[in-house]
mmCIF file of C-alpha atoms in Angstrom:
data_model
loop_
_atom_site.group_PDB
_atom_site.id
_atom_site.type_symbol
_atom_site.label_atom_id
_atom_site.label_comp_id
_atom_site.label_asym_id
_atom_site.label_seq_id
_atom_site.Cartn_x
_atom_site.Cartn_y
_atom_site.Cartn_z
ATOM 1 C CA MET A 1 -16.087 10.287 -11.826
ATOM 2 C CA ASP A 2 -12.403 11.034 -12.341
ATOM 3 C CA LYS A 3 -9.170 10.297 -10.524
ATOM 4 C CA ALA A 4 -9.290 13.510 -8.463
ATOM 5 C CA THR A 5 -12.801 12.654 -7.239
ATOM 6 C CA VAL A 6 -11.734 9.189 -6.134
ATOM 7 C CA LEU A 7 -8.644 10.590 -4.380
ATOM 8 C CA ASP A 8 -10.914 13.083 -2.656
ATOM 9 C CA TRP A 9 -13.133 10.245 -1.351
ATOM 10 C CA LEU A 10 -10.069 8.370 -0.177
ATOM 11 C CA LEU A 11 -9.096 11.311 2.054
ATOM 12 C CA GLU A 12 -11.788 9.862 4.367
ATOM 13 C CA VAL A 13 -9.719 6.739 4.914
ATOM 14 C CA LYS A 14 -7.429 7.270 7.881
ATOM 15 C CA ASP A 15 -4.609 5.199 9.285
ATOM 16 C CA PRO A 16 -6.446 3.047 11.874
ATOM 17 C CA GLU A 17 -3.651 3.654 14.373
ATOM 18 C CA ILE A 18 -3.145 7.373 13.633
ATOM 19 C CA PRO A 19 -6.668 8.670 13.022
ATOM 20 C CA THR A 20 -5.506 12.170 12.041
ATOM 21 C CA ILE A 21 -3.727 11.166 8.813
ATOM 22 C CA SER A 22 -5.338 9.945 5.595
ATOM 23 C CA LEU A 23 -3.855 7.133 3.538
ATOM 24 C CA VAL A 24 -3.470 9.598 0.665
ATOM 25 C CA ASP A 25 -1.315 11.920 2.800
ATOM 26 C CA LEU A 26 0.617 8.952 4.205
ATOM 27 C CA GLY A 27 1.687 8.072 0.653
ATOM 28 C CA VAL A 28 0.106 4.631 0.889
ATOM 29 C CA ILE A 29 -2.322 5.232 -1.989
ATOM 30 C CA ARG A 30 0.005 5.228 -4.988
ATOM 31 C CA ASP A 31 -2.328 5.490 -7.919
ATOM 32 C CA VAL A 32 -5.938 5.502 -9.034
ATOM 33 C CA ARG A 33 -6.783 4.375 -12.552
ATOM 34 C CA ILE A 34 -10.188 4.465 -14.173
ATOM 35 C CA ALA A 35 -10.616 2.283 -17.246
ATOM 36 C CA ASP A 36 -12.937 3.132 -20.136
ATOM 37 C CA THR A 37 -15.264 0.435 -18.801
ATOM 38 C CA GLY A 38 -15.513 2.397 -15.527
ATOM 39 C CA HIS A 39 -13.447 -0.183 -13.610
ATOM 40 C CA VAL A 40 -11.546 1.558 -10.803
ATOM 41 C CA THR A 41 -8.131 0.287 -9.750
ATOM 42 C CA VAL A 42 -6.552 1.626 -6.571
ATOM 43 C CA ARG A 43 -2.892 0.730 -6.075
ATOM 44 C CA MET A 44 -1.607 0.740 -2.497
ATOM 45 C CA THR A 45 1.787 -0.036 -0.988
ATOM 46 C CA PRO A 46 2.510 -0.975 2.638
ATOM 47 C CA THR A 47 4.541 1.337 4.898
ATOM 48 C CA PHE A 48 6.111 -1.648 6.668
ATOM 49 C CA SER A 49 5.707 -5.118 5.203
ATOM 50 C CA GLY A 50 4.661 -6.674 8.518
ATOM 51 C CA CYS A 51 2.152 -3.927 9.365
ATOM 52 C CA PRO A 52 -1.024 -5.626 10.640
ATOM 53 C CA ALA A 53 -3.052 -2.476 9.884
ATOM 54 C CA MET A 54 -2.583 -2.860 6.113
ATOM 55 C CA ASP A 55 -5.468 -5.329 5.830
ATOM 56 C CA TYR A 56 -7.752 -2.902 7.668
ATOM 57 C CA MET A 57 -6.632 -0.045 5.418
ATOM 58 C CA ARG A 58 -7.400 -2.086 2.341
ATOM 59 C CA ARG A 59 -10.868 -2.991 3.653
ATOM 60 C CA ASP A 60 -11.521 0.668 4.501
ATOM 61 C CA VAL A 61 -10.592 1.696 0.946
ATOM 62 C CA GLU A 62 -12.965 -0.940 -0.444
ATOM 63 C CA ARG A 63 -15.744 0.222 1.910
ATOM 64 C CA VAL A 64 -15.355 3.888 0.886
ATOM 65 C CA LEU A 65 -15.480 2.962 -2.812
ATOM 66 C CA ARG A 66 -18.686 0.978 -2.227
ATOM 67 C CA GLU A 67 -20.223 3.809 -0.196
ATOM 68 C CA HIS A 68 -19.696 6.100 -3.172
ATOM 69 C CA GLY A 69 -21.503 3.686 -5.439
ATOM 70 C CA VAL A 70 -18.483 2.059 -7.087
ATOM 71 C CA ALA A 71 -19.145 -1.661 -7.527
ATOM 72 C CA ASP A 72 -16.548 -2.480 -10.153
ATOM 73 C CA PHE A 73 -13.122 -2.038 -8.584
ATOM 74 C CA THR A 74 -9.820 -3.676 -7.691
ATOM 75 C CA VAL A 75 -7.668 -2.663 -4.744
ATOM 76 C CA GLU A 76 -4.174 -4.004 -5.260
ATOM 77 C CA MET A 77 -1.236 -4.116 -2.873
ATOM 78 C CA SER A 78 1.970 -3.543 -4.809
ATOM 79 C CA LEU A 79 5.667 -3.447 -3.933
ATOM 80 C CA GLU A 80 6.606 -2.019 -7.327
ATOM 81 C CA GLU A 81 8.066 0.994 -5.560
ATOM 82 C CA ALA A 82 9.101 0.556 -1.923
ATOM 83 C CA TRP A 83 7.265 3.067 0.287
ATOM 84 C CA SER A 84 9.362 6.065 1.276
ATOM 85 C CA SER A 85 8.614 8.288 4.255
ATOM 86 C CA ASN A 86 9.438 11.219 1.928
ATOM 87 C CA TRP A 87 6.024 10.563 0.371
ATOM 88 C CA VAL A 88 4.207 11.811 3.486
ATOM 89 C CA THR A 89 2.698 15.097 2.309
ATOM 90 C CA GLU A 90 3.029 18.444 4.090
ATOM 91 C CA ARG A 91 -0.619 18.109 5.184
ATOM 92 C CA GLY A 92 0.255 14.602 6.419
ATOM 93 C CA ARG A 93 3.178 15.933 8.446
ATOM 94 C CA GLU A 94 0.855 18.426 10.123
ATOM 95 C CA ALA A 95 -1.611 15.604 10.837
ATOM 96 C CA LEU A 96 1.154 13.590 12.514
ATOM 97 C CA ARG A 97 2.123 16.582 14.668
ATOM 98 C CA ALA A 98 -1.533 16.974 15.629
ATOM 99 C CA HIS A 99 -1.387 13.406 16.920
ATOM 100 C CA ARG A 100 1.812 14.336 18.858
ATOM 101 C CA LEU A 101 3.927 12.199 16.544
ATOM 102 C CA SER A 102 7.178 13.536 15.166
ATOM 103 C CA PRO A 103 7.108 13.457 11.346
ATOM 104 C CA PRO A 104 9.860 11.489 9.549
ATOM 105 C CA PRO A 105 12.761 13.747 8.490
ATOM 106 C CA MET A 106 13.166 14.184 4.723
ATOM 107 C CA HIS A 107 16.174 12.402 3.222
ATOM 108 C CA GLN A 108 17.956 12.107 -0.114
ATOM 109 C CA GLY A 109 17.181 8.411 -0.577
ATOM 110 C CA ILE A 110 19.872 7.157 1.780
ATOM 111 C CA VAL A 111 18.672 6.667 5.338
ATOM 112 C CA ASP A 112 21.867 6.707 7.374
ATOM 113 C CA LEU A 113 22.425 6.829 11.118
ATOM 114 C CA ASP A 114 22.238 10.641 11.193
ATOM 115 C CA ILE A 115 18.767 10.524 9.668
ATOM 116 C CA LEU A 116 17.609 7.731 11.982
ATOM 117 C CA GLU A 117 18.720 9.633 15.085
ATOM 118 C CA TYR A 118 17.306 13.001 14.019
ATOM 119 C CA ALA A 119 13.878 14.002 15.288
ATOM 120 C CA GLU A 120 11.805 17.050 15.988
ATOM 121 C CA CYS A 121 10.068 17.072 19.374
ATOM 122 C CA PRO A 122 6.303 17.234 18.699
ATOM 123 C CA ASN A 123 5.762 18.968 22.057
ATOM 124 C CA CYS A 124 8.255 21.859 21.975
ATOM 125 C CA GLY A 125 9.762 21.712 18.466
ATOM 126 C CA SER A 126 13.331 21.169 19.737
ATOM 127 C CA HIS A 127 15.859 19.165 17.727
ATOM 128 C CA ASN A 128 17.970 18.524 20.822
ATOM 129 C CA THR A 129 16.677 14.963 21.090
ATOM 130 C CA THR A 130 18.021 11.446 21.614
ATOM 131 C CA LEU A 131 16.936 8.207 19.933
ATOM 132 C CA ARG A 132 15.937 5.826 22.744
ATOM 133 C CA SER A 133 14.913 2.819 20.683
ATOM 134 C CA PRO A 134 14.323 2.232 16.973
ATOM 135 C CA PHE A 135 11.251 0.188 17.953
ATOM 136 C CA GLY A 136 8.055 1.577 19.448
ATOM 137 C CA PRO A 137 4.418 0.615 19.965
ATOM 138 C CA THR A 138 3.914 -0.013 16.232
ATOM 139 C CA LEU A 139 6.387 -1.047 13.504
ATOM 140 C CA CYS A 140 6.409 2.459 12.030
ATOM 141 C CA ARG A 141 7.319 4.284 15.261
ATOM 142 C CA ALA A 142 10.611 4.887 17.069
ATOM 143 C CA LEU A 143 11.057 6.144 20.633
ATOM 144 C CA HIS A 144 12.932 9.411 21.193
ATOM 145 C CA TYR A 145 13.532 11.694 24.171
ATOM 146 C CA CYS A 146 13.558 15.484 24.166
ATOM 147 C CA ASN A 147 16.494 16.897 26.140
ATOM 148 C CA ASP A 148 14.828 20.325 26.312
ATOM 149 C CA CYS A 149 11.274 19.647 27.479
ATOM 150 C CA ARG A 150 12.366 16.335 29.025
ATOM 151 C CA GLN A 151 9.595 14.213 27.655
ATOM 152 C CA GLY A 152 9.650 11.009 25.723
ATOM 153 C CA PHE A 153 7.927 11.068 22.332
ATOM 154 C CA GLU A 154 7.274 8.867 19.336
ATOM 155 C CA GLN A 155 8.398 9.473 15.795
ATOM 156 C CA PHE A 156 7.094 8.102 12.512
ATOM 157 C CA LYS A 157 10.255 6.332 11.314
ATOM 158 C CA PRO A 158 12.110 7.507 8.222
ATOM 159 C CA VAL A 159 12.399 4.778 5.561
ATOM 160 C CA MET B 1 14.478 -18.426 -15.122
ATOM 161 C CA ASN B 2 15.509 -21.611 -13.308
ATOM 162 C CA THR B 3 12.542 -21.924 -10.951
ATOM 163 C CA ASP B 4 13.986 -24.875 -9.000
ATOM 164 C CA ALA B 5 17.008 -22.773 -8.062
ATOM 165 C CA LEU B 6 14.806 -19.799 -7.249
ATOM 166 C CA LYS B 7 12.463 -21.820 -5.016
ATOM 167 C CA ASP B 8 15.411 -23.400 -3.242
ATOM 168 C CA LEU B 9 16.722 -19.951 -2.297
ATOM 169 C CA LEU B 10 13.282 -18.563 -1.390
ATOM 170 C CA TYR B 11 12.507 -21.424 0.995
ATOM 171 C CA ARG B 12 15.782 -20.868 2.832
ATOM 172 C CA LEU B 13 15.128 -17.129 3.156
ATOM 173 C CA ALA B 14 11.462 -17.459 4.115
ATOM 174 C CA ASP B 15 12.020 -20.225 6.674
ATOM 175 C CA ASP B 16 14.797 -18.212 8.372
ATOM 176 C CA GLN B 17 12.396 -15.269 8.780
ATOM 177 C CA LEU B 18 9.504 -17.351 10.077
ATOM 178 C CA ILE B 19 11.506 -19.294 12.647
ATOM 179 C CA LEU B 20 13.578 -16.395 13.973
ATOM 180 C CA GLY B 21 10.413 -14.291 14.011
ATOM 181 C CA HIS B 22 8.783 -16.898 16.222
ATOM 182 C CA ARG B 23 11.806 -17.071 18.522
ATOM 183 C CA ASN B 24 11.899 -13.258 18.815
ATOM 184 C CA SER B 25 8.227 -13.289 19.807
ATOM 185 C CA GLU B 26 9.128 -15.472 22.804
ATOM 186 C CA TRP B 27 10.731 -12.385 24.392
ATOM 187 C CA ASN B 28 7.270 -10.803 24.541
ATOM 188 C CA GLY B 29 6.698 -10.058 28.232
ATOM 189 C CA LEU B 30 10.160 -11.285 29.246
ATOM 190 C CA GLY B 31 12.516 -8.571 27.968
ATOM 191 C CA PRO B 32 15.111 -7.354 30.484
ATOM 192 C CA ILE B 33 13.732 -3.809 30.095
ATOM 193 C CA LEU B 34 10.477 -2.607 28.550
ATOM 194 C CA GLU B 35 12.193 -1.159 25.450
ATOM 195 C CA GLU B 36 13.826 -4.529 24.706
ATOM 196 C CA ASP B 37 10.552 -6.342 25.173
ATOM 197 C CA ILE B 38 9.073 -3.990 22.563
ATOM 198 C CA ALA B 39 12.120 -4.241 20.278
ATOM 199 C CA PHE B 40 12.161 -8.051 20.096
ATOM 200 C CA SER B 41 8.376 -8.141 19.662
ATOM 201 C CA SER B 42 8.624 -5.561 16.846
ATOM 202 C CA MET B 43 11.395 -7.487 15.133
ATOM 203 C CA ALA B 44 9.253 -10.620 15.458
ATOM 204 C CA GLN B 45 6.411 -8.829 13.678
ATOM 205 C CA ASP B 46 8.764 -7.525 10.976
ATOM 206 C CA LYS B 47 10.212 -10.988 10.380
ATOM 207 C CA LEU B 48 6.786 -12.590 10.107
ATOM 208 C CA GLY B 49 5.888 -9.892 7.577
ATOM 209 C CA HIS B 50 9.085 -10.651 5.665
ATOM 210 C CA SER B 51 8.351 -14.379 5.655
ATOM 211 C CA LEU B 52 4.855 -13.651 4.338
ATOM 212 C CA GLN B 53 6.292 -11.646 1.425
ATOM 213 C CA LEU B 54 8.713 -14.466 0.581
ATOM 214 C CA TYR B 55 6.110 -17.262 0.925
ATOM 215 C CA GLY B 56 3.952 -15.043 -1.296
ATOM 216 C CA LEU B 57 6.643 -15.159 -3.994
ATOM 217 C CA LEU B 58 6.750 -18.970 -3.645
ATOM 218 C CA HIS B 59 2.967 -19.070 -3.990
ATOM 219 C CA GLN B 60 3.246 -17.104 -7.254
ATOM 220 C CA LEU B 61 5.676 -19.801 -8.415
ATOM 221 C CA GLY B 62 3.081 -22.511 -7.799
ATOM 222 C CA GLU B 63 3.730 -23.481 -4.174
ATOM 223 C CA ALA B 64 0.856 -23.751 -1.653
ATOM 224 C CA GLU B 65 -0.700 -20.781 0.198
ATOM 225 C CA PRO B 66 1.631 -19.068 2.702
ATOM 226 C CA ASP B 67 -0.318 -20.320 5.750
ATOM 227 C CA THR B 68 -0.285 -23.883 4.474
ATOM 228 C CA VAL B 69 3.445 -23.733 3.776
ATOM 229 C CA ALA B 70 4.163 -22.178 7.154
ATOM 230 C CA PHE B 71 1.949 -24.368 9.313
ATOM 231 C CA THR B 72 1.761 -27.834 7.775
ATOM 232 C CA ARG B 73 5.382 -28.851 7.244
ATOM 233 C CA ASN B 74 7.451 -30.752 9.775
ATOM 234 C CA ALA B 75 11.078 -30.083 10.693
ATOM 235 C CA PRO B 76 12.725 -32.155 7.899
ATOM 236 C CA GLN B 77 10.858 -30.026 5.314
ATOM 237 C CA PHE B 78 12.248 -26.770 6.718
ATOM 238 C CA HIS B 79 15.315 -25.123 5.192
ATOM 239 C CA CYS B 80 16.219 -22.601 7.869
ATOM 240 C CA CYS B 81 19.734 -22.581 9.280
ATOM 241 C CA GLN B 82 20.031 -24.101 12.744
ATOM 242 C CA LEU B 83 21.044 -20.717 14.204
ATOM 243 C CA VAL B 84 17.480 -19.395 14.047
ATOM 244 C CA GLU B 85 15.815 -22.391 15.705
ATOM 245 C CA LEU B 86 17.919 -22.426 18.899
ATOM 246 C CA PRO B 87 15.903 -21.508 22.018
ATOM 247 C CA ILE B 88 16.140 -17.865 23.115
ATOM 248 C CA GLY B 89 18.473 -18.725 26.000
ATOM 249 C CA ASP B 90 19.618 -15.670 27.933
ATOM 250 C CA TYR B 91 19.578 -12.104 26.632
ATOM 251 C CA ALA B 92 23.296 -12.239 25.766
ATOM 252 C CA PHE B 93 22.691 -15.162 23.404
ATOM 253 C CA SER B 94 19.577 -13.634 21.831
ATOM 254 C CA LEU B 95 21.371 -10.327 21.287
ATOM 255 C CA ILE B 96 24.420 -11.973 19.702
ATOM 256 C CA ARG B 97 22.252 -14.178 17.486
ATOM 257 C CA HIS B 98 20.281 -11.104 16.398
ATOM 258 C CA PHE B 99 23.530 -9.195 15.722
ATOM 259 C CA LEU B 100 25.131 -11.999 13.675
ATOM 260 C CA PHE B 101 21.955 -12.887 11.784
ATOM 261 C CA ASP B 102 20.714 -9.403 10.953
ATOM 262 C CA HIS B 103 24.072 -8.175 9.671
ATOM 263 C CA ALA B 104 23.953 -11.050 7.167
ATOM 264 C CA GLU B 105 20.301 -10.353 6.490
ATOM 265 C CA LEU B 106 20.693 -6.665 5.661
ATOM 266 C CA LEU B 107 23.622 -7.397 3.325
ATOM 267 C CA ARG B 108 21.712 -10.278 1.736
ATOM 268 C CA PHE B 109 18.708 -8.137 0.876
ATOM 269 C CA GLU B 110 20.933 -5.298 -0.338
ATOM 270 C CA LEU B 111 22.457 -7.793 -2.790
ATOM 271 C CA LEU B 112 19.029 -9.187 -3.700
ATOM 272 C CA ALA B 113 17.789 -5.674 -4.520
ATOM 273 C CA THR B 114 19.456 -6.120 -7.921
ATOM 274 C CA SER B 115 18.401 -9.761 -8.410
ATOM 275 C CA SER B 116 17.621 -10.843 -11.976
ATOM 276 C CA TYR B 117 14.240 -12.056 -10.642
ATOM 277 C CA GLU B 118 12.392 -8.745 -10.476
ATOM 278 C CA PRO B 119 9.630 -9.785 -8.003
ATOM 279 C CA LEU B 120 12.343 -10.819 -5.518
ATOM 280 C CA ALA B 121 14.299 -7.611 -6.181
ATOM 281 C CA GLN B 122 11.143 -5.600 -5.364
ATOM 282 C CA VAL B 123 10.632 -7.416 -2.072
ATOM 283 C CA ALA B 124 14.338 -6.987 -1.250
ATOM 284 C CA ARG B 125 14.196 -3.231 -1.877
ATOM 285 C CA LYS B 126 11.325 -3.064 0.588
ATOM 286 C CA LEU B 127 12.896 -5.273 3.259
ATOM 287 C CA LYS B 128 16.344 -3.727 3.292
ATOM 288 C CA GLY B 129 14.938 -0.395 4.528
ATOM 289 C CA GLU B 130 13.248 -2.157 7.439
ATOM 290 C CA LEU B 131 16.289 -4.298 8.258
ATOM 291 C CA LYS B 132 18.399 -1.202 8.825
ATOM 292 C CA TYR B 133 16.520 -0.712 12.072
ATOM 293 C CA HIS B 134 17.292 -4.269 13.145
ATOM 294 C CA VAL B 135 21.016 -3.762 12.559
ATOM 295 C CA LEU B 136 20.969 -0.359 14.253
ATOM 296 C CA HIS B 137 19.314 -1.962 17.277
ATOM 297 C CA ALA B 138 21.810 -4.830 17.453
ATOM 298 C CA ASN B 139 24.814 -2.536 17.025
ATOM 299 C CA THR B 140 23.609 -0.134 19.715
ATOM 300 C CA TRP B 141 23.369 -2.847 22.363
ATOM 301 C CA VAL B 142 26.482 -4.766 21.326
ATOM 302 C CA LYS B 143 28.489 -1.529 21.505
ATOM 303 C CA GLN B 144 26.921 -0.407 24.760
ATOM 304 C CA LEU B 145 27.163 -3.708 26.632
ATOM 305 C CA GLY B 146 30.395 -4.726 24.918
ATOM 306 C CA THR B 147 32.164 -1.732 26.457
ATOM 307 C CA SER B 148 30.502 -1.851 29.883
ATOM 308 C CA THR B 149 31.162 -4.139 32.858
ATOM 309 C CA GLU B 150 33.423 -7.157 32.984
ATOM 310 C CA GLU B 151 30.390 -9.358 33.604
ATOM 311 C CA ALA B 152 28.527 -8.043 30.540
ATOM 312 C CA ILE B 153 31.601 -8.335 28.324
ATOM 313 C CA GLY B 154 32.237 -11.870 29.601
ATOM 314 C CA MET B 155 28.658 -12.949 28.900
ATOM 315 C CA LEU B 156 28.682 -11.468 25.397
ATOM 316 C CA GLN B 157 32.080 -12.978 24.590
ATOM 317 C CA LYS B 158 30.885 -16.436 25.654
ATOM 318 C CA ALA B 159 27.698 -16.019 23.621
ATOM 319 C CA LEU B 160 29.757 -14.895 20.608
ATOM 320 C CA ASN B 161 32.119 -17.888 20.854
ATOM 321 C CA ASP B 162 29.227 -20.350 21.244
ATOM 322 C CA THR B 163 27.065 -18.821 18.498
ATOM 323 C CA LEU B 164 29.605 -18.228 15.712
ATOM 324 C CA PRO B 165 29.709 -21.849 14.448
ATOM 325 C CA TYR B 166 25.911 -21.693 14.046
ATOM 326 C CA ALA B 167 26.143 -18.258 12.398
ATOM 327 C CA LEU B 168 28.533 -19.683 9.813
ATOM 328 C CA GLY B 169 25.734 -22.162 9.053
ATOM 329 C CA ILE B 170 23.745 -19.243 7.579
ATOM 330 C CA PHE B 171 26.060 -19.513 4.552
ATOM 331 C CA GLU B 172 25.598 -23.250 3.941
ATOM 332 C CA THR B 173 25.137 -23.793 0.209
ATOM 333 C CA THR B 174 22.850 -26.246 -1.566
ATOM 334 C CA ALA B 175 23.109 -28.143 -4.844
ATOM 335 C CA GLN B 176 21.450 -25.137 -6.518
ATOM 336 C CA GLU B 177 24.167 -22.634 -5.573
ATOM 337 C CA ALA B 178 25.910 -22.600 -8.980
ATOM 338 C CA ALA B 179 22.586 -22.126 -10.805
ATOM 339 C CA ILE B 180 21.518 -19.345 -8.429
ATOM 340 C CA ILE B 181 24.730 -17.446 -9.157
ATOM 341 C CA ALA B 182 24.755 -18.209 -12.893
ATOM 342 C CA GLU B 183 21.163 -16.983 -13.305
ATOM 343 C CA GLY B 184 21.995 -13.734 -11.519
ATOM 344 C CA ILE B 185 19.404 -14.436 -8.832
ATOM 345 C CA PHE B 186 21.924 -13.897 -6.018
ATOM 346 C CA PRO B 187 25.738 -13.459 -5.967
ATOM 347 C CA GLY B 188 26.090 -16.453 -3.642
ATOM 348 C CA GLU B 189 26.701 -17.354 -0.019
ATOM 349 C CA ASP B 190 30.493 -16.971 -0.177
ATOM 350 C CA ALA B 191 30.213 -13.402 -1.483
ATOM 351 C CA LEU B 192 27.722 -12.650 1.285
ATOM 352 C CA LYS B 193 29.904 -14.233 3.977
ATOM 353 C CA ALA B 194 32.909 -12.074 3.027
ATOM 354 C CA ARG B 195 30.817 -8.908 3.315
ATOM 355 C CA TRP B 196 29.292 -10.103 6.584
ATOM 356 C CA GLN B 197 32.661 -10.762 8.173
ATOM 357 C CA GLU B 198 33.815 -7.257 7.301
ATOM 358 C CA SER B 199 30.586 -5.764 8.629
ATOM 359 C CA ILE B 200 30.586 -7.515 12.044
ATOM 360 C CA THR B 201 34.350 -6.954 12.448
ATOM 361 C CA LYS B 202 33.845 -3.177 12.165
ATOM 362 C CA VAL B 203 31.318 -3.120 14.990
ATOM 363 C CA LEU B 204 33.130 -5.578 17.259
ATOM 364 C CA ALA B 205 36.319 -3.504 16.880
ATOM 365 C CA GLN B 206 34.508 -0.730 18.765
ATOM 366 C CA THR B 207 33.967 -3.024 21.772
ATOM 367 C CA SER B 208 36.059 -5.100 24.171
ATOM 368 C CA LEU B 209 34.863 -8.251 22.411
ATOM 369 C CA GLU B 210 37.202 -10.358 20.332
ATOM 370 C CA LEU B 211 36.186 -12.029 17.106
ATOM 371 C CA PRO B 212 37.774 -15.505 17.011
ATOM 372 C CA ASP B 213 39.559 -16.574 13.831
ATOM 373 C CA LEU B 214 36.609 -17.825 11.795
ATOM 374 C CA THR B 215 38.769 -20.223 9.774
ATOM 375 C CA THR B 216 39.425 -22.259 12.950
ATOM 376 C CA LEU B 217 35.701 -22.839 13.545
ATOM 377 C CA THR B 218 33.634 -25.712 12.190
ATOM 378 C CA PRO B 219 30.381 -24.307 10.758
ATOM 379 C CA VAL B 220 27.191 -26.038 11.871
ATOM 380 C CA PHE B 221 25.638 -27.123 8.582
ATOM 381 C CA GLY B 222 22.605 -29.271 7.871
ATOM 382 C CA GLY B 223 19.672 -26.895 8.301
ATOM 383 C CA ARG B 224 19.463 -25.955 4.613
ATOM 384 C CA GLY B 225 19.025 -29.645 3.762
ATOM 385 C CA GLY B 226 16.406 -30.348 6.441
ATOM 386 C CA ALA B 227 18.681 -31.590 9.258
ATOM 387 C CA HIS B 228 17.727 -29.728 12.410
ATOM 388 C CA THR B 229 18.308 -29.634 16.141
ATOM 389 C CA GLU B 230 15.773 -31.200 18.517
ATOM 390 C CA HIS B 231 14.469 -27.663 19.154
ATOM 391 C CA LEU B 232 12.729 -27.069 15.815
ATOM 392 C CA GLN B 233 9.879 -29.606 15.909
ATOM 393 C CA PRO B 234 8.520 -28.461 19.318
ATOM 394 C CA LEU B 235 8.583 -24.871 18.003
ATOM 395 C CA LEU B 236 6.606 -25.898 14.911
ATOM 396 C CA ASP B 237 4.108 -27.872 16.996
ATOM 397 C CA GLU B 238 3.465 -24.847 19.172
ATOM 398 C CA MET B 239 3.353 -22.378 16.275
ATOM 399 C CA ALA B 240 0.882 -24.485 14.292
ATOM 400 C CA GLU B 241 -1.310 -25.588 17.201
ATOM 401 C CA VAL B 242 -4.299 -23.407 16.320
ATOM 402 C CA PHE B 243 -3.997 -23.985 12.565
ATOM 403 C CA ARG B 244 -3.895 -27.762 13.044
ATOM 404 C CA LEU B 245 -6.975 -27.684 15.283
ATOM 405 C CA ASP B 246 -8.911 -25.506 12.846
ATOM 406 C CA PRO B 247 -7.329 -24.353 9.575
ATOM 407 C CA THR B 248 -10.148 -21.814 9.082
ATOM 408 C CA ALA B 249 -9.724 -20.193 12.513
ATOM 409 C CA ASP B 250 -9.374 -16.431 12.425
ATOM 410 C CA TRP B 251 -7.319 -14.766 15.151
#
């Protein structure tokens, strides 16, 4: 068992509210360490600190480790580095689109108004869109409207 | 590290989040439009998450479990400012309270991101990214309604005039203020207030609303020392109802 194997197993663990994206591709799994004793430590960080799905994600990670025969493990929730939406992988961005969610735009570390208002319509790909509300059905989603295909859509918020 | 000073600050921050979070949740199902219902409910959820992080830091410093701290104290043991405990009133009041509070909040956590107490700095770096959305939301509606009809402008102006003395209570200091600044935990309430005034002035200047001369107002102090309005205890009784019936209940 090595780190890559564990990360591979963890690809099975999806966001409970966006079942197309894995926690690895969401950037929520920060690190996997395997000690000489065989003890596995998985370090996670929350997308949004009030996200009620984080507890479920943690339990799912623990379940997958157990299912692969790992009994000696620690799953820790750390704020050492604040989660950034830039950490969503390219495969993760595709998974969000597959769920008809606009992926968070990449930024240079400073999330200003231009970044917050920018979105790509997951239905027609247009960038001619308007931010309707920075709050949506979950803490990580904002509501936008596409001026081209005239449909409302949700975006995974940039942070 | 002076842990008494640190705990004093953390209780004020955490209690503000918990109480305003609860008040925001009271808009659930009552928002003037669906998007606002969702926005206030989302901000409620964010604020409860923020309070949990801060009560978590207090727990690491030897205080009781977050649930115990949140649900078993009575009003005189709370250190929130009185602004956050006021009933939700009408939408104009709730919007102005949210605007005044969250501008201070975002600036506060930006300053705390470089706190000498690293665990607090880590939490602050996390929270400030989330608070940007709260400020964006407040600014959007204050600008939109504050430049719309005479009725809307009149309602917001009245709410602003009535709420400002309470908002100044955010910056009430405690006996620990000098230690908090000296230890590099936080640059202090006065430094925050100066930044806050500049920040709200910039937004209000883009509306038909007028910011009264703050030096002529008497700040409503007391909350940081446990003196509260008659509105806090009923809120706590309601919030803790399930916990007090059955502390092990899961819901």
